[in-house]
Amino acid sequence: MTEEEKTELRKVAEKYLKDFNTLDYELNDELRKAILMAELSEKNLIISGSAGTGKSTFIELLQLNSNKNYVILAPTGVAAVNVGGVTVHSFFKFPHGIINKYAVNKSIKDLVMKLDAIIIDEISMVRADMMDAIDYQLRVLTGNAEKPFGGIKIIAIGDLFQLPPIVQKGSPDEKYISDSFYSSWFFSAPDIGKFTIVELKKIYRQNDEEFRGVLNKIRIGKQSWNDLKYINQRVVKEEDFGKDYVYLSTTNKVADEINQNKLNELPGITEYKYSKIYGTFPPSMYPTLDVLQLKVGAQIMMLRNTPWYYNGQVGSIIALSKDNIAVELEDGSQYFINPETWFNYEYELKDGKIRMIEKGSFAQYAIKLAWAITIHKSQSKTYNKVYIDLGNGAFSAGQTYVALSRCKTLGGIGLKYKVDKRDIIVDRTLKEYFMPKLA
């Protein structure tokens, strides 16, 4: 690229960002680059970054500012609800389990022809067979068989070092993927072409430079013995760890038992808060329980971002009534909260424009019991204080990193057991494919 071309490109970028609504969010260099490449480049993108670098904010900024025709997809129902999109399965009418990519859903052809881009959140959980099917179907639907995804731009978002794709051991899916692809990761789909990786590097969750540095090394499996020593100074008995912490476990069984036992220990009568569901809203999309069991004194977690509190903030119930709940958060602030509503959408082409049509809704208090939660479900949350129980050791890639990176400070972490080198698991395929591109 010549200097004249670079100058012209800078002018275009400055003009584009001049009237950009940033939501008062700091546009660092990487975030500016991600936004500009999403809007002005024809390249397929992976917007990556460690925990707390602004990946969710990137999507919010595109939703607020972009004039392009795009759809937002996610691999799970809860992720789709949280990001304001739909699942990959529902958009393409894919079955759960093994996907027959040749069964093309022609009902979305007109909609697809209007698309400028497809945004896929939580890309790390998208399996190779799903990405292969997306690629094939878009080629068929657009009639552009020569280009990956039929020439439609793909913007994939997520940290591949946190949540790997799920393939049940011993299942037909595992055999099919093993026979058909070199790994279960989305980038193993054979004909999807190259992606440009934009790595968001500025971490907003942790301010301590040493803690950030150690977390980043653990994320990619490059930690030293001294790094583990630094983390393991936080080993402490649970009874000596104080209060107002969230217990992070590796299994649902442990988390559910802790929450139920803690609730039973509280005095008073358990009150039940029932959700209101209208239209189509499948259980896989429920953002919290359809029936909440609550008591005054129960430790809870907020599940919505507002100007007053954030998703994942911990507090306790100080009063329960028929119409609302009074909560006190860990910073001492108190609020009355009312039921919130989440929506299940589908995309339709109407009057030549892509629109979101409401299919159903789920109304419930945006809280959940939070004495304990699984490490997997804690992903995307930020906590002031966590007690981490790896049980018999971490058993999936990224598990230890996710647990440690939930907390704002090293001092807010308590460890039931020392973190061993064996607990730092980075998928071999990521080391071969992804890490060299981040160098």
Short mmCIF file of N, CA and C in Angstrom, two decimals, residues 228-238 241 386-388 409-419:
data_model
loop_
_atom_site.label_atom_id
_atom_site.label_comp_id
_atom_site.label_asym_id
_atom_site.label_seq_id
_atom_site.Cartn_x
_atom_site.Cartn_y
_atom_site.Cartn_z
N LEU A 228 2.89 -19.69 38.68
CA LEU A 228 2.04 -20.58 39.49
C LEU A 228 2.23 -20.29 40.98
N LYS A 229 3.46 -20.01 41.37
CA LYS A 229 3.73 -19.65 42.77
C LYS A 229 2.97 -18.38 43.15
N TYR A 230 2.95 -17.43 42.24
CA TYR A 230 2.23 -16.16 42.44
C TYR A 230 0.74 -16.41 42.65
N ILE A 231 0.14 -17.26 41.83
CA ILE A 231 -1.28 -17.59 41.95
C ILE A 231 -1.55 -18.40 43.20
N ASN A 232 -0.67 -19.34 43.52
CA ASN A 232 -0.93 -20.28 44.61
C ASN A 232 -0.74 -19.68 46.00
N GLN A 233 -0.29 -18.44 46.07
CA GLN A 233 -0.27 -17.77 47.38
C GLN A 233 -1.70 -17.52 47.88
N ARG A 234 -2.69 -17.74 47.00
CA ARG A 234 -4.08 -17.50 47.36
C ARG A 234 -4.79 -18.76 47.87
N VAL A 235 -4.05 -19.85 48.11
CA VAL A 235 -4.66 -21.04 48.71
C VAL A 235 -5.07 -20.70 50.14
N VAL A 236 -6.34 -21.00 50.46
CA VAL A 236 -6.88 -20.65 51.78
C VAL A 236 -8.06 -21.56 52.09
N LYS A 237 -8.25 -21.89 53.36
CA LYS A 237 -9.42 -22.66 53.75
C LYS A 237 -10.67 -21.81 53.56
N GLU A 238 -11.75 -22.44 53.15
CA GLU A 238 -12.96 -21.68 52.85
C GLU A 238 -13.46 -20.91 54.06
N PHE A 241 -11.92 -17.53 54.49
CA PHE A 241 -11.92 -16.64 53.33
C PHE A 241 -12.90 -15.48 53.47
N VAL A 386 -13.97 -14.55 44.55
CA VAL A 386 -14.33 -15.92 44.15
C VAL A 386 -13.51 -16.92 44.94
N TYR A 387 -14.14 -18.07 45.23
CA TYR A 387 -13.44 -19.19 45.85
C TYR A 387 -13.46 -20.33 44.83
N ILE A 388 -12.29 -20.73 44.35
CA ILE A 388 -12.18 -21.64 43.22
C ILE A 388 -11.88 -23.06 43.68
N THR A 409 -9.21 -8.78 41.04
CA THR A 409 -7.91 -8.68 41.70
C THR A 409 -7.43 -10.05 42.15
N LEU A 410 -6.13 -10.20 42.30
CA LEU A 410 -5.59 -11.44 42.86
C LEU A 410 -6.07 -11.61 44.29
N GLY A 411 -6.15 -10.51 45.04
CA GLY A 411 -6.59 -10.58 46.43
C GLY A 411 -8.02 -11.04 46.60
N GLY A 412 -8.82 -10.96 45.54
CA GLY A 412 -10.20 -11.42 45.61
C GLY A 412 -10.36 -12.90 45.34
N ILE A 413 -9.26 -13.59 45.07
CA ILE A 413 -9.29 -15.02 44.76
C ILE A 413 -8.93 -15.84 45.99
N GLY A 414 -9.69 -16.90 46.23
CA GLY A 414 -9.32 -17.93 47.18
C GLY A 414 -9.26 -19.25 46.46
N LEU A 415 -8.23 -20.04 46.71
CA LEU A 415 -8.07 -21.34 46.06
C LEU A 415 -8.24 -22.45 47.09
N LYS A 416 -9.08 -23.42 46.77
CA LYS A 416 -9.23 -24.59 47.65
C LYS A 416 -7.99 -25.47 47.56
N TYR A 417 -7.47 -25.59 46.34
CA TYR A 417 -6.26 -26.39 46.10
C TYR A 417 -5.28 -25.57 45.27
N LYS A 418 -4.01 -25.95 45.34
CA LYS A 418 -3.02 -25.31 44.49
C LYS A 418 -3.32 -25.58 43.02
N VAL A 419 -3.04 -24.59 42.19
CA VAL A 419 -3.14 -24.78 40.74
C VAL A 419 -1.86 -25.45 40.27
#
